[in-house]
mmCIF file of C-alpha atoms in Angstrom:
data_model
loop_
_atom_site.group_PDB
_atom_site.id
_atom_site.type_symbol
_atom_site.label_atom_id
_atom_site.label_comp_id
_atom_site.label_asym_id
_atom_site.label_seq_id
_atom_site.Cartn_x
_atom_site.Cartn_y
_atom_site.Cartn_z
ATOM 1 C CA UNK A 1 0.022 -3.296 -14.047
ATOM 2 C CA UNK A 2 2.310 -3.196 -17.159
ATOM 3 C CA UNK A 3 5.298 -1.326 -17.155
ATOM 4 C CA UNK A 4 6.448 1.469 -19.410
ATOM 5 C CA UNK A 5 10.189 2.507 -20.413
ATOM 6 C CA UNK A 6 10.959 5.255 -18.857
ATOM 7 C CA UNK A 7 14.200 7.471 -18.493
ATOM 8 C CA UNK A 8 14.176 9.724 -15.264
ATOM 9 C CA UNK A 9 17.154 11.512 -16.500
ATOM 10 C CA UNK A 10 16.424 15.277 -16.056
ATOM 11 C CA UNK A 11 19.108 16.186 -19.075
ATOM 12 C CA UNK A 12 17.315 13.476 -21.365
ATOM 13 C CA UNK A 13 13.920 14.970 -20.389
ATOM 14 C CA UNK A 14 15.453 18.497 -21.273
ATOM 15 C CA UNK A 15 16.536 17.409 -24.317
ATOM 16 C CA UNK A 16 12.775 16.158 -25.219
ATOM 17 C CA UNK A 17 11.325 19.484 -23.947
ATOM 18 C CA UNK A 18 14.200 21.321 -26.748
ATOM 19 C CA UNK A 19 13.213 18.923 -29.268
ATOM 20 C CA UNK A 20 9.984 20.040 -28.669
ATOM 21 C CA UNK A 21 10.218 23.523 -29.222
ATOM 22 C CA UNK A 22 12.153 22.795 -32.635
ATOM 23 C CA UNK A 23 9.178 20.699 -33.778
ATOM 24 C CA UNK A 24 6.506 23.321 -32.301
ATOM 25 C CA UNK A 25 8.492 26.364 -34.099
ATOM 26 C CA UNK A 26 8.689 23.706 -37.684
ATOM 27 C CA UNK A 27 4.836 22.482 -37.662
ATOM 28 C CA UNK A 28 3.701 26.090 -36.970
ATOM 29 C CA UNK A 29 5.789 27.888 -39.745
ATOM 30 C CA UNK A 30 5.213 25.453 -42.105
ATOM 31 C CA UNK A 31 1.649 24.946 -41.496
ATOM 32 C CA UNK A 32 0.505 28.327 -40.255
ATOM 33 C CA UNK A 33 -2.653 27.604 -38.757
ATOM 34 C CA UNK A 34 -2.554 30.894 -35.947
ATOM 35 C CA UNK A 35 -3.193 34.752 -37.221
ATOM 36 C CA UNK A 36 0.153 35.393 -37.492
ATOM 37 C CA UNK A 37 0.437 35.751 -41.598
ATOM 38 C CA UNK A 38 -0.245 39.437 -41.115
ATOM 39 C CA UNK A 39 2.520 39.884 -39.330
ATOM 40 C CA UNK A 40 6.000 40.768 -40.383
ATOM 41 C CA UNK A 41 8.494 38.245 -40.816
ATOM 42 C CA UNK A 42 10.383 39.014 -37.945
ATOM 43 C CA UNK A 43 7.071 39.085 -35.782
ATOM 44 C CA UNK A 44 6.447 36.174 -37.087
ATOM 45 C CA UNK A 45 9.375 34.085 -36.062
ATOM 46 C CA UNK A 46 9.636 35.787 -32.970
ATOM 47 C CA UNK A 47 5.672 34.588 -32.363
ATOM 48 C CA UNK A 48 6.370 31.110 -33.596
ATOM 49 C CA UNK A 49 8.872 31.130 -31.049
ATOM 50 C CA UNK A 50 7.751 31.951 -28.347
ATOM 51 C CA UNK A 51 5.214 29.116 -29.259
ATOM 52 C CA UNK A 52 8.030 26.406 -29.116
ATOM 53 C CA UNK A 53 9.195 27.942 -25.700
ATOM 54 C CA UNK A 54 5.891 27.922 -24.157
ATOM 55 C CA UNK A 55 5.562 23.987 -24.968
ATOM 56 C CA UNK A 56 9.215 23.325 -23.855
ATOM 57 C CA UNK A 57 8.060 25.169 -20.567
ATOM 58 C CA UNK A 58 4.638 23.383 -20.253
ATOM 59 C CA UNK A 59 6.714 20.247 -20.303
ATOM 60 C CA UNK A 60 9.780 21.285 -17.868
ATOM 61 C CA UNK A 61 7.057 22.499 -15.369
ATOM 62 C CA UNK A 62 4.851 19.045 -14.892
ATOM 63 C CA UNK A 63 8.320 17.430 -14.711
ATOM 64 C CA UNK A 64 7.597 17.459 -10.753
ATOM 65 C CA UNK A 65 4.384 15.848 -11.349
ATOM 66 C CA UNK A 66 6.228 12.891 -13.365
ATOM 67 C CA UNK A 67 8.486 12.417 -10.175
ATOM 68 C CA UNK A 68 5.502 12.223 -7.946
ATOM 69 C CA UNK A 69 3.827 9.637 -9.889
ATOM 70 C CA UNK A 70 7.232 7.534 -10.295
ATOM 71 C CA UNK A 71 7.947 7.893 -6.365
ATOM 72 C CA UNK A 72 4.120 6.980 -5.818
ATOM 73 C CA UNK A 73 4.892 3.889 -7.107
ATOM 74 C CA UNK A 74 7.564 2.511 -5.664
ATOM 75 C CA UNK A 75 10.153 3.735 -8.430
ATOM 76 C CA UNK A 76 8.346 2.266 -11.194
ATOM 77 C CA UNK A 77 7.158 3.990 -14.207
ATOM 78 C CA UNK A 78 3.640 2.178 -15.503
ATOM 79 C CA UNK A 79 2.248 2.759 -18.565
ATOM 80 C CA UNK A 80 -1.072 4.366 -16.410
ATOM 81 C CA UNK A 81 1.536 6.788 -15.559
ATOM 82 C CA UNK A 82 2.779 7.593 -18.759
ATOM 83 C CA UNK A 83 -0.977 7.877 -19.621
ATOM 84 C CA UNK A 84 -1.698 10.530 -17.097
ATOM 85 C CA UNK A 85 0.953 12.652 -17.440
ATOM 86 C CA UNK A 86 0.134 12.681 -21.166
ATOM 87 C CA UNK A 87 -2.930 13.891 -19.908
ATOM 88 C CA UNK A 88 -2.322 16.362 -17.889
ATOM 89 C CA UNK A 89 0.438 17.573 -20.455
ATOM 90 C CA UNK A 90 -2.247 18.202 -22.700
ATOM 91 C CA UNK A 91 -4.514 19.946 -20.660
ATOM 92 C CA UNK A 92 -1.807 22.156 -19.152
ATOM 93 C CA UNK A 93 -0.764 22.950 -22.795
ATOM 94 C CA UNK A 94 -3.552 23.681 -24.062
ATOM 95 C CA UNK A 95 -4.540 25.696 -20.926
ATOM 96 C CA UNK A 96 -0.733 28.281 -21.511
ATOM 97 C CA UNK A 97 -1.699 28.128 -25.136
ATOM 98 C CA UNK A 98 -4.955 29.124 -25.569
ATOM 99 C CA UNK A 99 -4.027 32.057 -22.838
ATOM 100 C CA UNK A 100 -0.770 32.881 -24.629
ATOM 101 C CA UNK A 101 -3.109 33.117 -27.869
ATOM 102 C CA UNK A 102 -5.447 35.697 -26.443
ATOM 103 C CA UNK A 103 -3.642 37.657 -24.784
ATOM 104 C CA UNK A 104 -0.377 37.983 -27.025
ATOM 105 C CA UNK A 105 -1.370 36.771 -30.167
ATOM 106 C CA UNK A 106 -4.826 38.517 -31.087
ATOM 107 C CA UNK A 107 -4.584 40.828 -27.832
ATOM 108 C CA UNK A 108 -7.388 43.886 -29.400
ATOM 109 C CA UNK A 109 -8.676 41.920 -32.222
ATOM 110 C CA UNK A 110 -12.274 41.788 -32.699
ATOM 111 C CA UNK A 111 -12.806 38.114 -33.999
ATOM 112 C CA UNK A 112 -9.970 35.816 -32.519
ATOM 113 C CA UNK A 113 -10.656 32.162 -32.637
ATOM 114 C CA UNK A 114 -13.487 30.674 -30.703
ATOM 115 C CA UNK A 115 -12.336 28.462 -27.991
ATOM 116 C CA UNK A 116 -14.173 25.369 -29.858
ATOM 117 C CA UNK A 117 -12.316 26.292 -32.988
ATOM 118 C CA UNK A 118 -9.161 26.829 -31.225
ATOM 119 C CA UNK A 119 -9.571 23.322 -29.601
ATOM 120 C CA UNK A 120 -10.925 21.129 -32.510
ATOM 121 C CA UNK A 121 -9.326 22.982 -35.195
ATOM 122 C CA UNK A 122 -5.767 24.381 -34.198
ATOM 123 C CA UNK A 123 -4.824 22.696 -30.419
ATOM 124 C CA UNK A 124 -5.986 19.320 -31.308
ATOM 125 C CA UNK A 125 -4.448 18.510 -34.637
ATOM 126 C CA UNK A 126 -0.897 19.879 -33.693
ATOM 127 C CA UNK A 127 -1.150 17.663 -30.794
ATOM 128 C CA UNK A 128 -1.783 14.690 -33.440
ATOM 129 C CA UNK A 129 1.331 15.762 -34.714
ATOM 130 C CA UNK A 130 3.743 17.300 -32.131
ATOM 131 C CA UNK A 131 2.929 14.504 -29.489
ATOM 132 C CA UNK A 132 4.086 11.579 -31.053
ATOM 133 C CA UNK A 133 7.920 12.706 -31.343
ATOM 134 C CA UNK A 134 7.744 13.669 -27.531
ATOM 135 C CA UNK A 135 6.241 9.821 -27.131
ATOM 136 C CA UNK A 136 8.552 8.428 -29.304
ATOM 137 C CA UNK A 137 11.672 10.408 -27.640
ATOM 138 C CA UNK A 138 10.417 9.400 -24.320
ATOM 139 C CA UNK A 139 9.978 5.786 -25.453
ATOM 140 C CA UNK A 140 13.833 6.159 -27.115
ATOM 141 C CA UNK A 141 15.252 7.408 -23.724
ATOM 142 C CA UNK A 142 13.454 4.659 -21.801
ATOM 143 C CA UNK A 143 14.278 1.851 -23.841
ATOM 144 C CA UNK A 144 18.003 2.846 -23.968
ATOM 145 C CA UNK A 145 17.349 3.430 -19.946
ATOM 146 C CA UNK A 146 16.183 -0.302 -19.535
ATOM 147 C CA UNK A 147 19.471 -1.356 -21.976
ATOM 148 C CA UNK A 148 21.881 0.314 -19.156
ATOM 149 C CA UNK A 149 20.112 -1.423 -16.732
ATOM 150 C CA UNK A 150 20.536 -4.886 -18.021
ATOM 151 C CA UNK A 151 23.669 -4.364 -18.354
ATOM 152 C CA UNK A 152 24.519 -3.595 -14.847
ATOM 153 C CA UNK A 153 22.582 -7.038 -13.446
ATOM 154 C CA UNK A 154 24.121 -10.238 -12.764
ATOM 155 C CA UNK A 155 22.809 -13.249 -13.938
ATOM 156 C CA UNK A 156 21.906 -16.496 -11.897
ATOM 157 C CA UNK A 157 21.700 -18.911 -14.243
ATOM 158 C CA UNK A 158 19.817 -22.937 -13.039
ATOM 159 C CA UNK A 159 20.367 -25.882 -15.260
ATOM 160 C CA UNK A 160 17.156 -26.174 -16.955
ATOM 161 C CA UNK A 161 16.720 -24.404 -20.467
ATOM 162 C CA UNK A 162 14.206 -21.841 -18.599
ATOM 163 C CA UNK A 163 15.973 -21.337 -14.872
ATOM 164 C CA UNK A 164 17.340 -18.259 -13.830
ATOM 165 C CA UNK A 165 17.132 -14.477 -12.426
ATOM 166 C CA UNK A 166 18.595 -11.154 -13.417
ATOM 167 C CA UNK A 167 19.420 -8.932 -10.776
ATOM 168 C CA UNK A 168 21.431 -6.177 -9.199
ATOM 169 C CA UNK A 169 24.208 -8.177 -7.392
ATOM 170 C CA UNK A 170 23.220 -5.350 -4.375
ATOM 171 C CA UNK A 171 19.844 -6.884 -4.426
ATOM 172 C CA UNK A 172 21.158 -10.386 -4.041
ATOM 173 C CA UNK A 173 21.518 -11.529 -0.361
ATOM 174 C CA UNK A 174 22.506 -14.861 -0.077
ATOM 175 C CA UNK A 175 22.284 -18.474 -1.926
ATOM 176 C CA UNK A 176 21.104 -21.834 -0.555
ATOM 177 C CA UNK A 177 21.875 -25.436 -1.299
ATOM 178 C CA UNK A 178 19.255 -27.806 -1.173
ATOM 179 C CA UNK A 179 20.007 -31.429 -2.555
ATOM 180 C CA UNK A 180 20.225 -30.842 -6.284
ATOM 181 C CA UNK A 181 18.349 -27.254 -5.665
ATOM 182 C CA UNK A 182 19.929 -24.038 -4.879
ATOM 183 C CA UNK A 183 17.076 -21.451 -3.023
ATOM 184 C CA UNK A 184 17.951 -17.576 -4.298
ATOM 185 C CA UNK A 185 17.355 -14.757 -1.292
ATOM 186 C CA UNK A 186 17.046 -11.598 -3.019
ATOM 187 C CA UNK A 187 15.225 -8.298 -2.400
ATOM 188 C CA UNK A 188 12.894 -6.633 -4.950
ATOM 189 C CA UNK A 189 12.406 -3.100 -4.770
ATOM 190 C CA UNK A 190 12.847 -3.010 -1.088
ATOM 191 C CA UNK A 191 10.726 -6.861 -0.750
ATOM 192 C CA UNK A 192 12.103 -9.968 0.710
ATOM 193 C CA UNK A 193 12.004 -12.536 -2.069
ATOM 194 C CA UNK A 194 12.786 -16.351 -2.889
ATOM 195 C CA UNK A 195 13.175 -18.309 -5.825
ATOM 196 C CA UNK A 196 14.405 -21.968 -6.506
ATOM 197 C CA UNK A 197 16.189 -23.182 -9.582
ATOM 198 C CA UNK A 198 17.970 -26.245 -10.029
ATOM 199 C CA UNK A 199 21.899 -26.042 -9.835
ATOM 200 C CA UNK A 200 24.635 -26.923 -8.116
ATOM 201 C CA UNK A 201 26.099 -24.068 -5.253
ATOM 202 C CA UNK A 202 29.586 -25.335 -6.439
ATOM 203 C CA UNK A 203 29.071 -24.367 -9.716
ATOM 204 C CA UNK A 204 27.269 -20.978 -8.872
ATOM 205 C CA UNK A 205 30.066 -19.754 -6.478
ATOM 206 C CA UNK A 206 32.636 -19.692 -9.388
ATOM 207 C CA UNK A 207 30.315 -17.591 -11.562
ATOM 208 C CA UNK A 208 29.858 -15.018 -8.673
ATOM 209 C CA UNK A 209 32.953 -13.840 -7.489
ATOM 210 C CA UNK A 210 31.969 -11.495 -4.866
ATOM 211 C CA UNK A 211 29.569 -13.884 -2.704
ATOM 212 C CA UNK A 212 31.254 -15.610 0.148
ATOM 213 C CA UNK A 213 31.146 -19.188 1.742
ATOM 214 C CA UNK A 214 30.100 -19.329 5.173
ATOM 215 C CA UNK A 215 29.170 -22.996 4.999
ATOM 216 C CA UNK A 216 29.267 -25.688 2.718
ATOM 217 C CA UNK A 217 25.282 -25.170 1.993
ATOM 218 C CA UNK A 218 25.364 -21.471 2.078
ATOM 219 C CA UNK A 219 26.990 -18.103 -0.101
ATOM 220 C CA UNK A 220 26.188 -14.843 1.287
ATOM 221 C CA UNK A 221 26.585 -11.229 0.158
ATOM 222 C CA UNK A 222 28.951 -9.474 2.673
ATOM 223 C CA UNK A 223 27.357 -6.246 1.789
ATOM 224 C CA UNK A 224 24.190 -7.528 3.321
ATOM 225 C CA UNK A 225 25.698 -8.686 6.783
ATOM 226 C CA UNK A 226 23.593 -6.974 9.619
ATOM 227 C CA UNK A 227 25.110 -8.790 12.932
ATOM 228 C CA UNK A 228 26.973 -12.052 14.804
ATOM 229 C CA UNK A 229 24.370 -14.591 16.620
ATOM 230 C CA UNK A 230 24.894 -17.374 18.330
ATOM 231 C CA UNK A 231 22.006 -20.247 18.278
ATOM 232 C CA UNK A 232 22.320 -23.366 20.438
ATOM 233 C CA UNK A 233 25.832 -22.295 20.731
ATOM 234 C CA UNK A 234 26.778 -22.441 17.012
ATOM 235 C CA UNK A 235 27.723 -19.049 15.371
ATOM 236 C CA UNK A 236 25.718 -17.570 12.476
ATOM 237 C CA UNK A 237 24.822 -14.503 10.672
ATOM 238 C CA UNK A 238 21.997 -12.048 10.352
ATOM 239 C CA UNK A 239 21.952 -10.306 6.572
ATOM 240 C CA UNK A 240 19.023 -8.306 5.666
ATOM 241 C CA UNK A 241 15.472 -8.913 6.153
ATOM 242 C CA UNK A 242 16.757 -10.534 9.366
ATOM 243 C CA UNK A 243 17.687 -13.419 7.434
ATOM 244 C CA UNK A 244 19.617 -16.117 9.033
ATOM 245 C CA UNK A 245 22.882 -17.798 7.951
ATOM 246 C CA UNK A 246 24.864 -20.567 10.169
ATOM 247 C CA UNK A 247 28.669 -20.362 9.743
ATOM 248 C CA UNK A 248 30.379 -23.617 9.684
ATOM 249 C CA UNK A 249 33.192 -24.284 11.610
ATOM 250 C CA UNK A 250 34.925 -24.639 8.356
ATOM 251 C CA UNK A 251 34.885 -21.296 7.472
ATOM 252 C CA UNK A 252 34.311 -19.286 11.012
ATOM 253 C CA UNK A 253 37.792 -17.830 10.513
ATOM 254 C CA UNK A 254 37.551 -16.510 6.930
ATOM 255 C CA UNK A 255 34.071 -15.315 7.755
ATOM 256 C CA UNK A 256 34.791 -13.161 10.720
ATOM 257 C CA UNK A 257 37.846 -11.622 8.604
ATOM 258 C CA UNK A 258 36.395 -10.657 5.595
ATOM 259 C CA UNK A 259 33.520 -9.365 7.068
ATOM 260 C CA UNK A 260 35.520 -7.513 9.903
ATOM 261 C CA UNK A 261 37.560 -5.973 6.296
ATOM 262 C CA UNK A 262 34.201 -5.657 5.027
ATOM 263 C CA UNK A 263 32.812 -3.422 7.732
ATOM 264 C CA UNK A 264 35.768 -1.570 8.832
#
């Protein structure tokens, strides 16, 4: 399923829901498509207001329903995601505003809107209108989200023109040699994961600082160590994922003290 930006930030999703309101308050003074021209001025823009607040609040309150869908899966925002919510955005919104309408707006009157009107006429083309900026702030947010993100990965980079990863270097658990091959143990999202690119582990280990040589075929991330084992009497390692790493005797020393730093 194809991803979508997205920007769980609570302040940038209040700032959408105020940008909102401004646009709401805008399109409906400008456009005045509710019975409100009868009223007084300062009615009027007390109405229109209200208007903007309501759709500020119909957004702030499916905010939990946003979360549920990221957490559903997996921490990942999906553009079927972003199309539900939009969904049930609209319906909610139309549901407060169509309420807010009848019983505020034209509360006594004799002929208020029909709810057909109301929908096809009114609700529908300021959502044609209003939307979009809420889609294209939330895109804004997401993308500039996905830039910080980027930012904060590593990169492993293999000697053909096409070879590499990105990654958080927390994600990254060790490095293997393998003839002119170097196999990459990583974790995505929680999942054990492999990849193989051509390079040299020499040339790797000078490019990332913070992995550690526990033999001349293998780097590990310290922040991944787990345990000590022994196997056939020769000392190794246990990271995450129960992975296992032998430690040459080489490097036994160095190992035990940086990790014995590491974990103290």
């Amino acid at each position: 399923m194809k991803k979508h930006p997205f920007d769980p930030s609570i302040k940038h999703q209040l700032i959408i829901a105020f940008g909102m309101a401004l646009w709401i308050f805008t399109f409906l003074y400008f456009t005045e498509p509710l019975d409100v021209s009868q009223l007084h001025d300062s009615e009027r823009l007390f109405i229109l207001s209200l208007y903007g607040l309501l759709g500020a609040l119909c957004y702030v309150t499916i905010l939990p329903f946003q979360y549920w869908l990221f957490k559903k899966t997996n921490n990942q925002w999906l553009l079927i995601n972003e199309i539900s919510f939009f969904l049930v955005f609209v319906i909610w919104s139309f549901v407060v505003m169509r309420s807010f309408y009848m019983y505020v707006v034209v509360r006594g009157e004799a002929n208020p809107y029909s709810l057909y009107y109301y929908l096809t006429s009114i609700f529908l083309p300021a959502v044609l209108t209003i939307f979009p900026i809420v889609l294209i702030g939330r895109f804004g947010f997401g993308k500039y989200k996905q830039k910080q993100i980027e930012e904060q990965k590593i990169e492993i980079k293999g000697d053909g023109n096409y070879e590499g990863i990105r990654l958080f270097l927390s994600d990254l658990i060790a490095l293997e040699a393998s003839d002119n091959y170097v196999e990459i143990h990583f974790q995505d999202n929680g999942s054990y994961r492999k990849q193989l690119i051509r390079a040299r582990l020499s040339h790797l280990e000078k490019s990332l600082p913070n992995m550690m040589r526990t033999h001349r075929s293998y780097l590990i991330n310290p922040s991944h160590f787990l345990s000590y084992k022994t196997e056939s009497g020769k000392l190794g390692l246990v990271l995450s994922h129960e992975i296992f790493i032998p430690v040459s005797k080489t490097f036994a020393l160095s190992t035990k003290e940086a990790l014995n730093f590491t974990t103290n």
